[in-house]
Amino acid sequence: ERGARTPDTFSNSSSRIGPQQGKSRDVRQAMGLLQAAVDLWLSTAGFAAARRAGILALPNLDAVAHPVAREALGRYFRVGEFSLDSISAVGAFAKRQGLERIPRPSADGARLAAQRGLDRAERLISKLRSRIE
């Protein structure tokens, strides 16, 4: 029958698409691993920050029975401590150099900035309307 799809037809078309799909799958897997690494790093740094703030207690690694798992968890928590030390050192350096953070605007300042933005948006919309009409 003319135009009928056979398994050969599908295999020919999928062989052209296959390598491209494989590359995008590899990229997605790599991006997934990168996202997992970033998530793990942020969580261990967050744990270290909460521990230093007195919100959380030190982890009881003695409760972990397997020595390899205990060592892996210890290293994981040390990465967070090291990261927080590094972040603090950069903050202290910036402060010594006079590069302190820009102060946050007050609620009134934020309200005023939002109102200015709305006023500007209204003016732009009215200009557009006048050009359209």
PDB file of C-alpha atoms in Angstrom:
ATOM      1  CA  GLU A   1       0.000   0.000   0.000  1.00  0.00           C
ATOM      2  CA  ARG A   2       1.351   3.359  -0.995  1.00  0.00           C
ATOM      3  CA  GLY A   3       2.311   5.782   1.825  1.00  0.00           C
ATOM      4  CA  ALA A   4       1.879   3.167   4.509  1.00  0.00           C
ATOM      5  CA  ARG A   5       4.347   3.417   7.359  1.00  0.00           C
ATOM      6  CA  THR A   6       6.383   0.340   7.939  1.00  0.00           C
ATOM      7  CA  PRO A   7       8.873  -0.383  10.728  1.00  0.00           C
ATOM      8  CA  ASP A   8      11.652   0.360   8.209  1.00  0.00           C
ATOM      9  CA  THR A   9      10.240   3.839   7.601  1.00  0.00           C
ATOM     10  CA  PHE A  10      10.233   4.596  11.323  1.00  0.00           C
ATOM     11  CA  SER A  11      13.727   3.227  11.863  1.00  0.00           C
ATOM     12  CA  ASN A  12      15.104   5.358   9.029  1.00  0.00           C
ATOM     13  CA  SER A  13      13.552   8.549  10.368  1.00  0.00           C
ATOM     14  CA  SER A  14      14.448   7.784  13.979  1.00  0.00           C
ATOM     15  CA  SER A  15      18.051   7.047  13.041  1.00  0.00           C
ATOM     16  CA  ARG A  16      18.325  10.605  11.746  1.00  0.00           C
ATOM     17  CA  ILE A  17      16.803  12.001  14.937  1.00  0.00           C
ATOM     18  CA  GLY A  18      18.425   9.541  17.353  1.00  0.00           C
ATOM     19  CA  PRO A  19      21.880  11.085  17.823  1.00  0.00           C
ATOM     20  CA  GLN A  20      20.387  14.550  18.315  1.00  0.00           C
ATOM     21  CA  GLN A  21      17.985  13.225  20.902  1.00  0.00           C
ATOM     22  CA  GLY A  22      20.856  11.450  22.618  1.00  0.00           C
ATOM     23  CA  LYS A  23      22.825  14.697  22.858  1.00  0.00           C
ATOM     24  CA  SER A  24      19.907  16.610  24.338  1.00  0.00           C
ATOM     25  CA  ARG A  25      19.336  13.791  26.832  1.00  0.00           C
ATOM     26  CA  ASP A  26      23.012  13.978  27.833  1.00  0.00           C
ATOM     27  CA  VAL A  27      22.738  17.741  28.288  1.00  0.00           C
ATOM     28  CA  ARG A  28      19.591  17.340  30.394  1.00  0.00           C
ATOM     29  CA  GLN A  29      21.323  14.736  32.547  1.00  0.00           C
ATOM     30  CA  ALA A  30      24.377  16.966  32.976  1.00  0.00           C
ATOM     31  CA  MET A  31      22.170  19.922  33.873  1.00  0.00           C
ATOM     32  CA  GLY A  32      20.306  17.747  36.353  1.00  0.00           C
ATOM     33  CA  LEU A  33      23.585  16.749  38.000  1.00  0.00           C
ATOM     34  CA  LEU A  34      24.705  20.383  38.112  1.00  0.00           C
ATOM     35  CA  GLN A  35      21.383  21.393  39.683  1.00  0.00           C
ATOM     36  CA  ALA A  36      21.726  18.625  42.274  1.00  0.00           C
ATOM     37  CA  ALA A  37      25.275  19.764  43.117  1.00  0.00           C
ATOM     38  CA  VAL A  38      24.168  23.372  43.556  1.00  0.00           C
ATOM     39  CA  ASP A  39      21.197  22.292  45.677  1.00  0.00           C
ATOM     40  CA  LEU A  40      23.439  20.164  47.886  1.00  0.00           C
ATOM     41  CA  TRP A  41      25.956  22.987  48.274  1.00  0.00           C
ATOM     42  CA  LEU A  42      23.251  25.521  49.170  1.00  0.00           C
ATOM     43  CA  SER A  43      21.666  23.169  51.666  1.00  0.00           C
ATOM     44  CA  THR A  44      24.930  22.431  53.468  1.00  0.00           C
ATOM     45  CA  ALA A  45      25.853  26.139  53.549  1.00  0.00           C
ATOM     46  CA  GLY A  46      22.362  26.918  54.833  1.00  0.00           C
ATOM     47  CA  PHE A  47      22.716  24.274  57.514  1.00  0.00           C
ATOM     48  CA  ALA A  48      26.045  25.793  58.574  1.00  0.00           C
ATOM     49  CA  ALA A  49      24.510  29.275  58.725  1.00  0.00           C
ATOM     50  CA  ALA A  50      21.566  28.020  60.790  1.00  0.00           C
ATOM     51  CA  ARG A  51      23.916  26.138  63.084  1.00  0.00           C
ATOM     52  CA  ARG A  52      26.039  29.249  63.649  1.00  0.00           C
ATOM     53  CA  ALA A  53      22.924  31.313  64.318  1.00  0.00           C
ATOM     54  CA  GLY A  54      21.904  28.833  67.017  1.00  0.00           C
ATOM     55  CA  ILE A  55      18.834  27.593  65.172  1.00  0.00           C
ATOM     56  CA  LEU A  56      20.151  24.056  64.641  1.00  0.00           C
ATOM     57  CA  ALA A  57      22.446  21.883  66.743  1.00  0.00           C
ATOM     58  CA  LEU A  58      25.591  20.135  65.576  1.00  0.00           C
ATOM     59  CA  PRO A  59      24.801  16.952  63.663  1.00  0.00           C
ATOM     60  CA  ASN A  60      25.249  13.758  65.670  1.00  0.00           C
ATOM     61  CA  LEU A  61      27.340  11.773  63.202  1.00  0.00           C
ATOM     62  CA  ASP A  62      27.993   9.087  65.829  1.00  0.00           C
ATOM     63  CA  ALA A  63      24.418   7.932  65.240  1.00  0.00           C
ATOM     64  CA  VAL A  64      25.381   6.892  61.684  1.00  0.00           C
ATOM     65  CA  ALA A  65      26.445   3.257  61.921  1.00  0.00           C
ATOM     66  CA  HIS A  66      28.310   2.800  58.653  1.00  0.00           C
ATOM     67  CA  PRO A  67      31.792   4.379  58.749  1.00  0.00           C
ATOM     68  CA  VAL A  68      31.826   5.316  55.051  1.00  0.00           C
ATOM     69  CA  ALA A  69      28.447   7.045  55.328  1.00  0.00           C
ATOM     70  CA  ARG A  70      29.571   8.796  58.527  1.00  0.00           C
ATOM     71  CA  GLU A  71      32.744  10.061  56.791  1.00  0.00           C
ATOM     72  CA  ALA A  72      30.761  11.199  53.722  1.00  0.00           C
ATOM     73  CA  LEU A  73      28.312  13.142  55.900  1.00  0.00           C
ATOM     74  CA  GLY A  74      31.182  14.678  57.848  1.00  0.00           C
ATOM     75  CA  ARG A  75      32.770  15.876  54.616  1.00  0.00           C
ATOM     76  CA  TYR A  76      29.424  17.164  53.397  1.00  0.00           C
ATOM     77  CA  PHE A  77      28.981  19.287  56.539  1.00  0.00           C
ATOM     78  CA  ARG A  78      32.601  20.507  56.358  1.00  0.00           C
ATOM     79  CA  VAL A  79      31.940  21.790  52.820  1.00  0.00           C
ATOM     80  CA  GLY A  80      29.142  23.937  54.241  1.00  0.00           C
ATOM     81  CA  GLU A  81      31.373  25.255  57.030  1.00  0.00           C
ATOM     82  CA  PHE A  82      34.167  26.017  54.560  1.00  0.00           C
ATOM     83  CA  SER A  83      31.723  27.763  52.214  1.00  0.00           C
ATOM     84  CA  LEU A  84      30.350  29.902  55.014  1.00  0.00           C
ATOM     85  CA  ASP A  85      33.892  30.780  56.149  1.00  0.00           C
ATOM     86  CA  SER A  86      34.732  31.841  52.583  1.00  0.00           C
ATOM     87  CA  ILE A  87      31.559  33.902  52.234  1.00  0.00           C
ATOM     88  CA  SER A  88      32.264  35.607  55.567  1.00  0.00           C
ATOM     89  CA  ALA A  89      35.864  36.337  54.525  1.00  0.00           C
ATOM     90  CA  VAL A  90      34.687  37.972  51.296  1.00  0.00           C
ATOM     91  CA  GLY A  91      32.150  40.043  53.247  1.00  0.00           C
ATOM     92  CA  ALA A  92      34.819  41.145  55.732  1.00  0.00           C
ATOM     93  CA  PHE A  93      37.186  42.062  52.890  1.00  0.00           C
ATOM     94  CA  ALA A  94      34.477  44.097  51.167  1.00  0.00           C
ATOM     95  CA  LYS A  95      33.731  45.901  54.428  1.00  0.00           C
ATOM     96  CA  ARG A  96      37.429  46.735  54.935  1.00  0.00           C
ATOM     97  CA  GLN A  97      37.554  48.102  51.395  1.00  0.00           C
ATOM     98  CA  GLY A  98      34.502  50.274  51.975  1.00  0.00           C
ATOM     99  CA  LEU A  99      32.312  48.179  49.683  1.00  0.00           C
ATOM    100  CA  GLU A 100      29.470  47.686  52.124  1.00  0.00           C
ATOM    101  CA  ARG A 101      26.047  46.657  50.937  1.00  0.00           C
ATOM    102  CA  ILE A 102      23.698  49.266  49.614  1.00  0.00           C
ATOM    103  CA  PRO A 103      21.078  49.913  52.304  1.00  0.00           C
ATOM    104  CA  ARG A 104      17.597  48.661  51.607  1.00  0.00           C
ATOM    105  CA  PRO A 105      15.005  51.296  50.891  1.00  0.00           C
ATOM    106  CA  SER A 106      12.387  51.942  53.515  1.00  0.00           C
ATOM    107  CA  ALA A 107       8.784  50.914  52.982  1.00  0.00           C
ATOM    108  CA  ASP A 108       7.950  54.522  52.069  1.00  0.00           C
ATOM    109  CA  GLY A 109      10.808  54.605  49.570  1.00  0.00           C
ATOM    110  CA  ALA A 110       9.639  51.358  48.017  1.00  0.00           C
ATOM    111  CA  ARG A 111       6.080  52.663  47.811  1.00  0.00           C
ATOM    112  CA  LEU A 112       7.321  55.875  46.172  1.00  0.00           C
ATOM    113  CA  ALA A 113       9.421  53.929  43.637  1.00  0.00           C
ATOM    114  CA  ALA A 114       6.454  51.703  42.794  1.00  0.00           C
ATOM    115  CA  GLN A 115       4.219  54.744  42.327  1.00  0.00           C
ATOM    116  CA  ARG A 116       6.796  56.352  40.002  1.00  0.00           C
ATOM    117  CA  GLY A 117       6.937  53.145  37.991  1.00  0.00           C
ATOM    118  CA  LEU A 118       3.151  53.028  37.690  1.00  0.00           C
ATOM    119  CA  ASP A 119       3.018  56.674  36.631  1.00  0.00           C
ATOM    120  CA  ARG A 120       5.634  56.071  33.965  1.00  0.00           C
ATOM    121  CA  ALA A 121       3.810  52.960  32.710  1.00  0.00           C
ATOM    122  CA  GLU A 122       0.564  54.942  32.455  1.00  0.00           C
ATOM    123  CA  ARG A 123       2.305  57.663  30.433  1.00  0.00           C
ATOM    124  CA  LEU A 124       3.783  55.074  28.072  1.00  0.00           C
ATOM    125  CA  ILE A 125       0.409  53.380  27.608  1.00  0.00           C
ATOM    126  CA  SER A 126      -1.277  56.717  26.848  1.00  0.00           C
ATOM    127  CA  LYS A 127       1.448  57.484  24.249  1.00  0.00           C
ATOM    128  CA  LEU A 128       0.837  54.102  22.629  1.00  0.00           C
ATOM    129  CA  ARG A 129      -2.905  54.704  22.559  1.00  0.00           C
ATOM    130  CA  SER A 130      -2.461  58.101  20.931  1.00  0.00           C
ATOM    131  CA  ARG A 131      -0.243  56.589  18.230  1.00  0.00           C
ATOM    132  CA  ILE A 132      -2.678  53.772  17.549  1.00  0.00           C
ATOM    133  CA  GLU A 133      -5.729  56.064  17.262  1.00  0.00           C
TER     134      GLU A 133
END
